[in-house]
Coordinates of C-alpha atoms in Angstrom, one line a residue:
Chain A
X262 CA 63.4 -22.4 -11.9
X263 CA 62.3 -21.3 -8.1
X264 CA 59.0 -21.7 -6.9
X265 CA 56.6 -20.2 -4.7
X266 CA 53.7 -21.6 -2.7
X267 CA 50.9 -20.0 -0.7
X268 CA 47.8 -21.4 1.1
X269 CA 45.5 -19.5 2.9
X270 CA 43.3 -20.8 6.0
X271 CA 40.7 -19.8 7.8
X272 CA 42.9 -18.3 10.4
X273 CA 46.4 -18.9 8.8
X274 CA 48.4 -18.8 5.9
X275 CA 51.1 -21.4 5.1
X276 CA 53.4 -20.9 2.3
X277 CA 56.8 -22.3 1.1
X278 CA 59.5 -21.9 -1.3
X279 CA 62.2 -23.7 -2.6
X280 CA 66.1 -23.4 -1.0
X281 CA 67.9 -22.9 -4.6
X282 CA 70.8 -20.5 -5.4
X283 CA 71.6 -20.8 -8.9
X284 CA 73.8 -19.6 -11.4
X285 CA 73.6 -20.6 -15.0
X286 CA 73.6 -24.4 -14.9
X287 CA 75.6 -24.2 -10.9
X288 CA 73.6 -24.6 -7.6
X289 CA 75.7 -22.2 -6.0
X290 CA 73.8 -22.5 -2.6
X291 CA 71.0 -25.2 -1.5
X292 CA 69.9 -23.8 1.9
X293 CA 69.1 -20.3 1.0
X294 CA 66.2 -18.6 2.5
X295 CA 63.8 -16.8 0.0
X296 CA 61.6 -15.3 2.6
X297 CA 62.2 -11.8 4.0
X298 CA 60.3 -11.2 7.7
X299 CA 58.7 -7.6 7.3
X300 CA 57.3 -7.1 10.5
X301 CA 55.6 -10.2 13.0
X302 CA 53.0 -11.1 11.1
X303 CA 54.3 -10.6 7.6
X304 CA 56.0 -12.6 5.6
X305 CA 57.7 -11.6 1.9
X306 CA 58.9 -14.2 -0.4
X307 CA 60.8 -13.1 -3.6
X308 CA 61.9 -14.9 -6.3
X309 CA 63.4 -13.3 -10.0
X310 CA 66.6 -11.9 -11.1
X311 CA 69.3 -12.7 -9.5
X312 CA 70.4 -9.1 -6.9
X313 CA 67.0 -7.6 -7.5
X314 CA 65.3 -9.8 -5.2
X315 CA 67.5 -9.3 -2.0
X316 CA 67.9 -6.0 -3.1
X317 CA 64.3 -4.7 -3.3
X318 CA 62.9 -7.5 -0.7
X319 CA 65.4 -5.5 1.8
X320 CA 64.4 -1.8 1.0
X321 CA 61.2 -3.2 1.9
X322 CA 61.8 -4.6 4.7
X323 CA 63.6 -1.4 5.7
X324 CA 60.7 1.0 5.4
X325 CA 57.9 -1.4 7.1
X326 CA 60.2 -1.2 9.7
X327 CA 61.0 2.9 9.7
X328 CA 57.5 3.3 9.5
X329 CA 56.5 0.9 12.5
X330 CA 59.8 3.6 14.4
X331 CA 58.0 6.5 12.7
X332 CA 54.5 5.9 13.9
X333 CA 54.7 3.4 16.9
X334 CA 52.5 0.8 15.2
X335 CA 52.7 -1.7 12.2
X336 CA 51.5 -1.1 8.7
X337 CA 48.7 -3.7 8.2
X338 CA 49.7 -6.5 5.8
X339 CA 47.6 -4.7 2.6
X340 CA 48.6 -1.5 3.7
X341 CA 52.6 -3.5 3.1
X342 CA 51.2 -5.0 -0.1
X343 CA 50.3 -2.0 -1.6
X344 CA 53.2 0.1 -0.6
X345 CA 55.4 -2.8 -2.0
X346 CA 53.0 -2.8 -5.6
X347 CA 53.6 1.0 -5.0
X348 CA 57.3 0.8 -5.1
X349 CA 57.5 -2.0 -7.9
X350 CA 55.1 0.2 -9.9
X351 CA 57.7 3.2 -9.5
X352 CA 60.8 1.6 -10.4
X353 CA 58.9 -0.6 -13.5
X354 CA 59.1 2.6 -16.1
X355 CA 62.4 3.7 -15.0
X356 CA 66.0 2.7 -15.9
X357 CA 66.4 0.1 -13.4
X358 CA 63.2 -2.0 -13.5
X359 CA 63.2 -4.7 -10.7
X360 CA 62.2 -8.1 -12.4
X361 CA 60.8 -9.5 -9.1
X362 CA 57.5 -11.8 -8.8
X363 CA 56.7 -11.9 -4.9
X364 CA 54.1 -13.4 -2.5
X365 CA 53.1 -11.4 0.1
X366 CA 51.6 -13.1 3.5
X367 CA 50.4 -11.9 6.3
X368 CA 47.8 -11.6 9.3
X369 CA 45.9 -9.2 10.3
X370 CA 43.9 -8.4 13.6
X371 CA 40.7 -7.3 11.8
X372 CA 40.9 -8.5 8.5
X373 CA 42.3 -12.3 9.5
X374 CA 44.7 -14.0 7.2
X375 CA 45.7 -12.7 3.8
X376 CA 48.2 -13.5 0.5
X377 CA 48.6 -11.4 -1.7
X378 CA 50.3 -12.3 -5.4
X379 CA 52.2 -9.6 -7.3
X380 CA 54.7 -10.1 -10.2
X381 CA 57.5 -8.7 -11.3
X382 CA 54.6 -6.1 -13.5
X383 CA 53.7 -5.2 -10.3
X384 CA 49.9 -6.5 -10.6
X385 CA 48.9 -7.1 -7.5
X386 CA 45.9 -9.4 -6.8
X387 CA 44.5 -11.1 -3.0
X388 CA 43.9 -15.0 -3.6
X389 CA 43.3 -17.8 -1.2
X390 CA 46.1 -19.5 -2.9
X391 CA 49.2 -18.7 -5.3
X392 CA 52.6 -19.8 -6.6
X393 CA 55.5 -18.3 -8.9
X394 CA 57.4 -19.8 -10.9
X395 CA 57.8 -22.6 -13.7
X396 CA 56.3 -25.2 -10.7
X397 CA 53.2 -22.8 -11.4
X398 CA 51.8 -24.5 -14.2
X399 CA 52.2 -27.7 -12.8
X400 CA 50.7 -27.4 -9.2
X401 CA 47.9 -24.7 -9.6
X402 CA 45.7 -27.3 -10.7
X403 CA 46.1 -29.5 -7.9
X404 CA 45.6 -26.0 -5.7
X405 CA 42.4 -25.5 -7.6
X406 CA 41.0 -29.2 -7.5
X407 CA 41.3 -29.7 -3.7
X408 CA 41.5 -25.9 -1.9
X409 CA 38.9 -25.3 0.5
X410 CA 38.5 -22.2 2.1
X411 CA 38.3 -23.8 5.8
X412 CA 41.5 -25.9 5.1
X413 CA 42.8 -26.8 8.2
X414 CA 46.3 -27.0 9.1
X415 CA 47.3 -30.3 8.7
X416 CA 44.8 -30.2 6.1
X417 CA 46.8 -27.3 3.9
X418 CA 49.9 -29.4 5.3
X419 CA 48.8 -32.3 3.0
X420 CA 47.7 -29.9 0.0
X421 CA 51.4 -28.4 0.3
X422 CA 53.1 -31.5 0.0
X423 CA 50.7 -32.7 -2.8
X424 CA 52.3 -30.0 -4.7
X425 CA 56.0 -31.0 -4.2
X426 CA 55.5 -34.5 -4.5
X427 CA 54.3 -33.7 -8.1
X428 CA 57.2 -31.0 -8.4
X429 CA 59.2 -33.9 -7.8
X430 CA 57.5 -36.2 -10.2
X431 CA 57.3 -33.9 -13.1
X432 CA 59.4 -31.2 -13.1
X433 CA 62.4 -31.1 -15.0
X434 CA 64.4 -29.6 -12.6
X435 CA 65.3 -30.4 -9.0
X436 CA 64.3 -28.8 -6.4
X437 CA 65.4 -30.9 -3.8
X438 CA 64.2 -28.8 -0.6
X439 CA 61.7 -26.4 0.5
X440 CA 61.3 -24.3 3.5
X441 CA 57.9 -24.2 5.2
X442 CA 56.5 -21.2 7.5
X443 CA 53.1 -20.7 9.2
X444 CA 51.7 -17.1 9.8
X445 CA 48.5 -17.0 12.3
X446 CA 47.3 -14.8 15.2
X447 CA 50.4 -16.2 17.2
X448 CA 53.1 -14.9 14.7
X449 CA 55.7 -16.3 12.2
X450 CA 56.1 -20.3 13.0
X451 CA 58.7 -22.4 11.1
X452 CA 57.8 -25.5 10.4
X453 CA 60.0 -28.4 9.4
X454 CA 61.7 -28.7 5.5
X455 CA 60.1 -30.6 3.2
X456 CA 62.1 -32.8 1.5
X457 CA 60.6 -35.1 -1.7
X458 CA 62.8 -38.2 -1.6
X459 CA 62.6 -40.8 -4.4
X460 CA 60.6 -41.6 -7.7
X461 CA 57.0 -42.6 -7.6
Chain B
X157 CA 92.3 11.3 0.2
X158 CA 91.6 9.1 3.0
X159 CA 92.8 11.6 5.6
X160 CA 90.3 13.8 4.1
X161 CA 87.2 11.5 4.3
X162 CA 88.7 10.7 8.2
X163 CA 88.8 14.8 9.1
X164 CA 85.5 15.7 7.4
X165 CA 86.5 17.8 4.8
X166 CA 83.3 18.4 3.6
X167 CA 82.5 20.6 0.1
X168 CA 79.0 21.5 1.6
X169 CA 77.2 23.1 -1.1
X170 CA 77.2 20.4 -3.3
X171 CA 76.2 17.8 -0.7
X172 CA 72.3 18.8 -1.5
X173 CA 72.7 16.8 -4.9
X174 CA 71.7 13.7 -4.6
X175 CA 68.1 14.0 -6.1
X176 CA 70.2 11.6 -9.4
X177 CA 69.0 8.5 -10.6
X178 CA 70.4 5.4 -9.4
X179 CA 72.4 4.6 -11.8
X180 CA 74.3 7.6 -12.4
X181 CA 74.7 8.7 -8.7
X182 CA 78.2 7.6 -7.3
X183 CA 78.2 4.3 -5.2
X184 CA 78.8 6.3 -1.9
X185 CA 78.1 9.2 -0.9
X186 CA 81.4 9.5 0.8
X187 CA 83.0 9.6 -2.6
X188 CA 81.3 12.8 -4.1
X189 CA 83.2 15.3 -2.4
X190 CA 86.6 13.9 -3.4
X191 CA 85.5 13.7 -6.8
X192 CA 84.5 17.7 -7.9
X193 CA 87.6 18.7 -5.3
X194 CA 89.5 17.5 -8.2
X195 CA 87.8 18.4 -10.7
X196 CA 88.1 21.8 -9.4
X197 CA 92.0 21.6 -9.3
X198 CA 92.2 20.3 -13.2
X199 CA 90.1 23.0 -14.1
X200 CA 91.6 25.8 -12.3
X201 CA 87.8 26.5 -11.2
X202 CA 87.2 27.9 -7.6
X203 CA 84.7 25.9 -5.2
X204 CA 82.2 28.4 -5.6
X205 CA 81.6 28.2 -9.3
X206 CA 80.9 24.2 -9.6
X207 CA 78.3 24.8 -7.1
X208 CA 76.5 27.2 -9.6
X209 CA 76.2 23.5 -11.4
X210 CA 72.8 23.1 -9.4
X211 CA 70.7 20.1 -10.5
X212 CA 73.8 18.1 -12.1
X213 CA 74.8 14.8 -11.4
X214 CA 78.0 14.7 -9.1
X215 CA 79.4 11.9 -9.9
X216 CA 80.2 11.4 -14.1
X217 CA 80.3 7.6 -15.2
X218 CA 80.0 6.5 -18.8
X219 CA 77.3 4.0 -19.4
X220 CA 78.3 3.0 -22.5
X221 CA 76.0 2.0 -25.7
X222 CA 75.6 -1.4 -26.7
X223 CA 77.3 -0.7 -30.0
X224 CA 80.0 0.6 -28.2
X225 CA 80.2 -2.6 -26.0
X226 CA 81.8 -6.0 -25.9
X227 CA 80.2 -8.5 -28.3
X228 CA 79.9 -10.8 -25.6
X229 CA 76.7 -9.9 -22.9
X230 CA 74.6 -12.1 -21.1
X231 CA 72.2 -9.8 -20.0
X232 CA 69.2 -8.4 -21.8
X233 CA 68.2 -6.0 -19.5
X234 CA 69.6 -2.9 -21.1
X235 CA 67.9 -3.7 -24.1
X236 CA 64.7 -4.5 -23.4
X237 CA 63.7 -1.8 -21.0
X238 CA 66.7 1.0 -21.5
X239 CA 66.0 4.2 -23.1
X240 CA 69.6 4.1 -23.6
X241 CA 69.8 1.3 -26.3
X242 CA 69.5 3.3 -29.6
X243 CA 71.7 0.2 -31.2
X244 CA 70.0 -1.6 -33.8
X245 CA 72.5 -4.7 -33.6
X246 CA 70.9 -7.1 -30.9
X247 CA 74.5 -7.9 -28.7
X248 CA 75.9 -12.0 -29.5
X249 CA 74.6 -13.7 -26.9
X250 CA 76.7 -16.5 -25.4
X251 CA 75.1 -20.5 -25.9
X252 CA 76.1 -20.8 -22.7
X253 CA 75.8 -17.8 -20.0
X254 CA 79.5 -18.4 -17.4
X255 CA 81.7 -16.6 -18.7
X256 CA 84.6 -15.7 -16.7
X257 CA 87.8 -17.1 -18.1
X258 CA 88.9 -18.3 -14.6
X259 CA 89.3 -20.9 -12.4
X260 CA 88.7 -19.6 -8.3
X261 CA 87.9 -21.4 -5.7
X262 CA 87.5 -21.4 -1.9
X263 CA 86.4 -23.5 0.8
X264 CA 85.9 -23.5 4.6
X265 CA 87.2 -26.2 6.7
X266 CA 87.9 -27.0 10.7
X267 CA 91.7 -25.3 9.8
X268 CA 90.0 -21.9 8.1
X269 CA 89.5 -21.0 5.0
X270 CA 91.3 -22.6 1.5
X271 CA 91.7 -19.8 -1.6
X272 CA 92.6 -21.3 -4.6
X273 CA 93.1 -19.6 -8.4
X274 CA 94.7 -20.5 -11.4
X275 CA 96.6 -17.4 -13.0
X276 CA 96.0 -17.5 -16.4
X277 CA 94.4 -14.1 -17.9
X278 CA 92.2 -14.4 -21.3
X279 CA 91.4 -11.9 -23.9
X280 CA 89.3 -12.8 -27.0
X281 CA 91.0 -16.5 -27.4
X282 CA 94.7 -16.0 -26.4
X283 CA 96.4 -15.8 -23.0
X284 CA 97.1 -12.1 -22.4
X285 CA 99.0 -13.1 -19.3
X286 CA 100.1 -16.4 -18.1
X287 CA 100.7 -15.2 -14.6
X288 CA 98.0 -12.4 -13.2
X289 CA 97.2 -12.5 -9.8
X290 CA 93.4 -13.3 -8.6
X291 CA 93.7 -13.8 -5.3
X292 CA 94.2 -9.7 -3.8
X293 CA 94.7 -9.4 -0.1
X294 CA 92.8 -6.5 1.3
X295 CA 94.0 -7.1 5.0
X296 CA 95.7 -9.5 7.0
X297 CA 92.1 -11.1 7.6
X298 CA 90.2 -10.8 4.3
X299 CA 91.1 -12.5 0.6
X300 CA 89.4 -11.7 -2.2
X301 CA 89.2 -14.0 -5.4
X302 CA 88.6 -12.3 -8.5
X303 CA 86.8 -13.4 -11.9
X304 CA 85.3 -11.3 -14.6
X305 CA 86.4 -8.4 -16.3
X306 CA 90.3 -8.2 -14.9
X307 CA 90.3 -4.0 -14.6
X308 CA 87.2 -4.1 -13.0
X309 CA 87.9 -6.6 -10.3
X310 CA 91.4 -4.6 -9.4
X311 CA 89.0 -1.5 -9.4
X312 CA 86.6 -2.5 -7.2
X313 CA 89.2 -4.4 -5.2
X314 CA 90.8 -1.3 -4.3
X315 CA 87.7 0.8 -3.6
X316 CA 86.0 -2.2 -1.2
X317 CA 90.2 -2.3 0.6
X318 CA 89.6 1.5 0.8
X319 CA 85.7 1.7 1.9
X320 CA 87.3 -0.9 4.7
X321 CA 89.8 1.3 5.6
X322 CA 88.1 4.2 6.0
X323 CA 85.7 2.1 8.6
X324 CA 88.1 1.0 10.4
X325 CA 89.7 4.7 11.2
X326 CA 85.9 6.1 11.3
X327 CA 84.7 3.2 14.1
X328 CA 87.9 1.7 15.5
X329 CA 86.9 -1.5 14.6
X330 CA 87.5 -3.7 11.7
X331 CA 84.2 -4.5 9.4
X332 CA 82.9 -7.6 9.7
X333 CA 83.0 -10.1 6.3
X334 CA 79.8 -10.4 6.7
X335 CA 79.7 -6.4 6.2
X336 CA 82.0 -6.2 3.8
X337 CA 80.6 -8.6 1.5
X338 CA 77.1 -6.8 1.8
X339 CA 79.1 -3.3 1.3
X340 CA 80.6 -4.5 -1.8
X341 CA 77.1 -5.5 -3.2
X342 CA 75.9 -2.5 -2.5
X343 CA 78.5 -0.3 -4.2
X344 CA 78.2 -2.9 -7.3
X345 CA 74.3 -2.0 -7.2
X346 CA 74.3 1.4 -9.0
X347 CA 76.1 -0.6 -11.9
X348 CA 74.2 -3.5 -12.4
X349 CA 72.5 -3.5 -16.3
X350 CA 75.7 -2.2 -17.4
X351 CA 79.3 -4.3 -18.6
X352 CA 80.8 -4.0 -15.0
X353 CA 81.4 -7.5 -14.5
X354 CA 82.6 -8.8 -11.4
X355 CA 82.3 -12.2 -9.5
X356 CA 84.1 -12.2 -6.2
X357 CA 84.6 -14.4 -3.3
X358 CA 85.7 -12.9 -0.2
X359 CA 87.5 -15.0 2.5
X360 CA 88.2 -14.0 5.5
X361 CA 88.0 -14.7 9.3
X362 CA 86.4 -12.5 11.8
X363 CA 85.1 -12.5 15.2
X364 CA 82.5 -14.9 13.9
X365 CA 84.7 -17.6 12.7
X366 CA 85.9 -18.4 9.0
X367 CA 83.5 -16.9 6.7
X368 CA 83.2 -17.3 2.6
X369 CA 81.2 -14.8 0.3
X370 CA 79.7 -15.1 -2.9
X371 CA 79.8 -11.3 -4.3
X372 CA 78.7 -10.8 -8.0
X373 CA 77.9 -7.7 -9.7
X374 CA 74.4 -9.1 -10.9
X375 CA 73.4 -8.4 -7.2
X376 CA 74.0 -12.1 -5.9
X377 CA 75.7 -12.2 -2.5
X378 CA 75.4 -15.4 -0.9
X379 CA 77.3 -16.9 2.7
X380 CA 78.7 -20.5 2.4
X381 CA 81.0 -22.9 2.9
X382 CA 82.1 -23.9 -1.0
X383 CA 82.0 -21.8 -3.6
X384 CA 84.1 -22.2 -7.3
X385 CA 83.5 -19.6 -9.5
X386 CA 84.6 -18.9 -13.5
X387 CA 84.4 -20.8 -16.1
X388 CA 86.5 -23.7 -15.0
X389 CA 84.4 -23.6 -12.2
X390 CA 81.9 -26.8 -13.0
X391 CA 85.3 -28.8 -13.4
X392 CA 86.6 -28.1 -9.7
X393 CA 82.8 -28.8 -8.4
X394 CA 83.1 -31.9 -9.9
X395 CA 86.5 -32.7 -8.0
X396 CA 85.6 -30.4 -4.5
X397 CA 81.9 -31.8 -3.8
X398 CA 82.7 -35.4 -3.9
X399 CA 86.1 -34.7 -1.2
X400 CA 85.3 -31.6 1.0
X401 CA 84.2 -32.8 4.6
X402 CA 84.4 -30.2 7.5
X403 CA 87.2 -32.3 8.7
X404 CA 90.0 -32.5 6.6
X405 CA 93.4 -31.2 7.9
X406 CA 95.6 -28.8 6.1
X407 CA 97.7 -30.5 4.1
X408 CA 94.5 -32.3 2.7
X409 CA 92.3 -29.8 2.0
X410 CA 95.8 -27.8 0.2
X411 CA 96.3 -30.6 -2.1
X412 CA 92.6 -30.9 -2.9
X413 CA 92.3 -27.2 -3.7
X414 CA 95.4 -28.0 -6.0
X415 CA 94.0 -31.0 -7.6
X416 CA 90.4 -29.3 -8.4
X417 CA 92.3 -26.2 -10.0
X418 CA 94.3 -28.7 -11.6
X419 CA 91.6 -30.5 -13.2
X420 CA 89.9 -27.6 -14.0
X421 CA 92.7 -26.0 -16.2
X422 CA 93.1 -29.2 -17.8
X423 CA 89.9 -29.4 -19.5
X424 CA 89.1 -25.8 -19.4
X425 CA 90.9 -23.6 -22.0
X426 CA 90.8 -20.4 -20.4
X427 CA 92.2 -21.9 -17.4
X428 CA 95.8 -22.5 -17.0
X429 CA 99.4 -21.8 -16.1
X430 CA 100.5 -22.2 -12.7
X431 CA 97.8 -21.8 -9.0
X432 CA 97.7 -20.0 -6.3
X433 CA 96.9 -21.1 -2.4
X434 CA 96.3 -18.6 0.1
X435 CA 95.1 -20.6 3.6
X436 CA 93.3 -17.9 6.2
X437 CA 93.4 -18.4 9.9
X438 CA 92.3 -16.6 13.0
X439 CA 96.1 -15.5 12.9
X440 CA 96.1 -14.0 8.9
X441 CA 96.8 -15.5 5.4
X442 CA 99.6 -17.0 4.5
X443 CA 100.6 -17.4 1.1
X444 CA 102.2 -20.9 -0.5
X445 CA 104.6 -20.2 -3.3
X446 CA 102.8 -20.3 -6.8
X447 CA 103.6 -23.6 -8.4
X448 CA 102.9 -24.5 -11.7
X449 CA 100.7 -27.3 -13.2
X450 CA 102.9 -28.7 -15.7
X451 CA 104.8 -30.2 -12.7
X452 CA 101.6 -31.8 -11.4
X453 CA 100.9 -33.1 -15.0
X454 CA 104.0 -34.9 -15.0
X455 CA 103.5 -35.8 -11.9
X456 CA 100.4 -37.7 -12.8
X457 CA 102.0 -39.3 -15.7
X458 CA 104.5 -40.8 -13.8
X459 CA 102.4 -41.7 -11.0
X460 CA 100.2 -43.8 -14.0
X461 CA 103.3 -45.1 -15.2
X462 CA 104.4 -46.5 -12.4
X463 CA 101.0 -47.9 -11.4
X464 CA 101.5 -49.9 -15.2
X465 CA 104.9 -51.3 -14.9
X466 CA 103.7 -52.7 -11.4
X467 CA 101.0 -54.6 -12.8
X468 CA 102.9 -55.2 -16.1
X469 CA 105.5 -56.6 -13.5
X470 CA 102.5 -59.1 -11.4
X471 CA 101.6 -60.1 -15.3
X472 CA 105.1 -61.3 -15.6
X473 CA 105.3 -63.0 -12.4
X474 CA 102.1 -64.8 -12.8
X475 CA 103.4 -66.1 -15.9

């Protein structure tokens, strides 16, 4: 029912997700924001059960940011990857289990751009592209046929939209906004909604 | 017991024990204390023996067995992954997952914040009470509109009105909604997996303006500016998206609330008897009297009767 999207450049990585809040058949909420800000340069989106997600996305966030206090510098976006896989791992065999499937994005000085797919068994995998959700089956394909890895940005731009335009055609459900953020050497840049208007 | 928290009475050898799971360790840790003080008074034991209980949780809650619990779960959490399901009866699982035999709504507008219930109370198919309250004040500032199970929503109401409280005289200023709503989520958090059900709304104004939460204990809390929650609740969405605008004035937006309840308990069973409208501004809630929905049945009826005669009366005339 939510979806996840993730492109990575040759010096960025642009993903998006969808604005949903849902309960049972109810949107309760159309302009909520499914990605958590860890530190500058990394970005966590989390989609799954309904309080796990804020729940563990926060304690997250919490402890990249304790440990930037702790130590004077950031944790490097794998180091944050797989801390997060870490903790997922941890909980998954315990009595409280979170059922979360996240994307993890960031940039790093050395390493360059990175996204980094883990789901809610916390396998955690680095791919130049990714998505979550039921929109998964439908738009890796498209990912697969035209990803390049020296995508530019308005070239990436175009493959995003691509994918929601065929969200829109063939999905069952509506998803009728997504927002749209941009991680390179600069930072965390929001970029404008996207919004699929009309039928083909 | 608040005075306590306030002066710090601390029991300080058992403060080391919270090495406990999540979900058998107390919601706050302010609680603990409180809790084996009066345990100790029941038992006649002195403070010194419980803290021979090294390694134990402080904080007892029953986490009951599926067997033991109500037929009705929509959840499968427990069951797939729990150690604690040793039931071999797989719980009845709903067609159709809102359950909540309400009807609560709120909405912000330029004139505050509009709370709306109806006041019927359901138990396994009858009305156990035709006039329960669901909208609880916890201060002059902040509502909160219950749905769910009906003792745990007046539990967890009265812990969130204390937790506020005891903020209030720890910091000298009152907690935000914003903060309430998040404290509430995370006191519901140890809980989550098991039948605690509760789906709040909490309505308030604070130095920030009107403000509407979405508090559930599933984990969601969500801000915003319409919410209807309960099983009636698809019913008033129906009525409220089409009519709320930022700009209604108050008598508006109080007859709307009434006619989305309205239409809600009409086709909903488990929604019913009379409503309740709180309205919230920078100044406090104030509470209309509760009126019942029969009148504004009839009052329907006769509107459409009227409207018939008129244009049985133009027939006639044409004629």
């Amino acid at each position: 029912m939510e979806y996840l999207i993730g492109i990575q450049g040759q010096d960025f990585v642009i993903v998006a997700a969808d604005n949903v809040a849902a309960h049972s058949i109810v949107k309760m909420k159309q302009d909520q924001d499914k990605m958590f800000k860890l530190s500058d340069k990394i970005l966590l989106l989390c989609v799954g059960e309904a309080g796990d997600t804020v729940q563990f996305a926060e304690y997250i966030q919490k402890n990249i940011q304790l440990y930037k206090m702790r130590n004077g510098y950031e944790l490097s976006p794998t180091a944050a990857a797989n801390f997060t896989r870490k903790n997922l791992a941890d909980y998954l065999r315990s009595r409280t289990p979170y059922h979360v499937n996240l994307l993890l994005a960031g940039f790093d000085e050395t390493d360059g751009p990175g996204l980094y797919y883990m789901d809610h068994l916390s396998a955690l995998a680095k791919a130049p592209f990714a998505a979550h959700g039921h929109g998964a089956y439908l738009t890796l394909s498209i990912l697969d046929r035209y990803y390049r890895p020296d995508l530019t940005r308005d070239e990436a731009m175009d493959l995003l939209k691509k994918c929601i335009e065929e969200l829109n055609y063939r999905f069952i459900l509506n998803l009728p906004s997504f927002s749209v953020r941009l991680i390179d050497k600069d930072g965390i840049h929001d970029l404008e909604k996207l919004i699929p208007v009309g039928a083909k | 017991m608040a005075l306590q928290d306030v002066s710090g009475f601390q029991d300080t050898p058992m403060s080391h024990r919270w090495n406990t799971p999540v979900s058998l360790s107390g919601p706050m840790g302010d609680t603990t204390p409180l809790l084996d003080m009066a345990d100790e008074r029941i038992l006649g034991w002195g403070r010194f023996k419980s803290s021979e209980r090294d390694g134990e949780v402080p904080l007892r809650f029953f986490i009951p067995t599926p067997q033991s619990s109500v037929p009705f779960r929509c959840d499968n959490r427990h069951t797939s992954l729990s150690s604690l399901s040793t039931s071999s009866s797989p719980p009845t699982r709903r067609p159709f997952p809102l359950c909540h035999g309400t009807t609560t709504l709120a909405f912000v507008f330029q004139g505050g914040v509009i709370a709306a219930a109806d006041t019927r109370a359901s138990c396994s198919g009858h009305v156990a009470c035709p006039s329960a309250q669901k909208i609880l004040p916890i201060h002059s500032h902040l509502l909160v509109t219950t749905s769910g199970s009906g003792a745990d929503c007046m539990l967890w109401e009265r812990i969130l009105a204390r937790e506020i409280r005891l903020y209030q005289l720890r910091h000298g200023r009152r907690l935000s909604i914003t903060g309430s709503a998040k404290l509430l989520s995370h006191m519901l958090h140890p809980f989550k997996g098991t039948d605690v059900c509760v789906a709040a709304t909490l309505c308030g104004w604070d130095r920030c303006g009107p403000k509407l939460f979405y508090v559930c204990s599933d984990g969601t809390r969500l801000q915003g500016e319409l919410f209807s929650v309960g099983s009636g609740s698809p019913y008033a969405y129906g009525v409220l998206d089409g009519e709320v605008r930022w700009s209604l004035n108050e008598q508006e937006a109080i007859s709307l609330a009434r006619e989305a309840v309205y239409r809600a308990t009409h086709r909903d069973a488990y929604s019913g008897n009379c409503v309740d409208l709180f309205h919230i501004t920078a100044q406090g809630y104030c509470r209309r009297d509760r009126e019942d929905l029969r009148e504004e049945y009839h009052r329907e009826r006769e509107r459409e009767r009227v409207l018939k005669r008129g244009k049985e009366k133009s027939e006639e005339d044409k004629k």
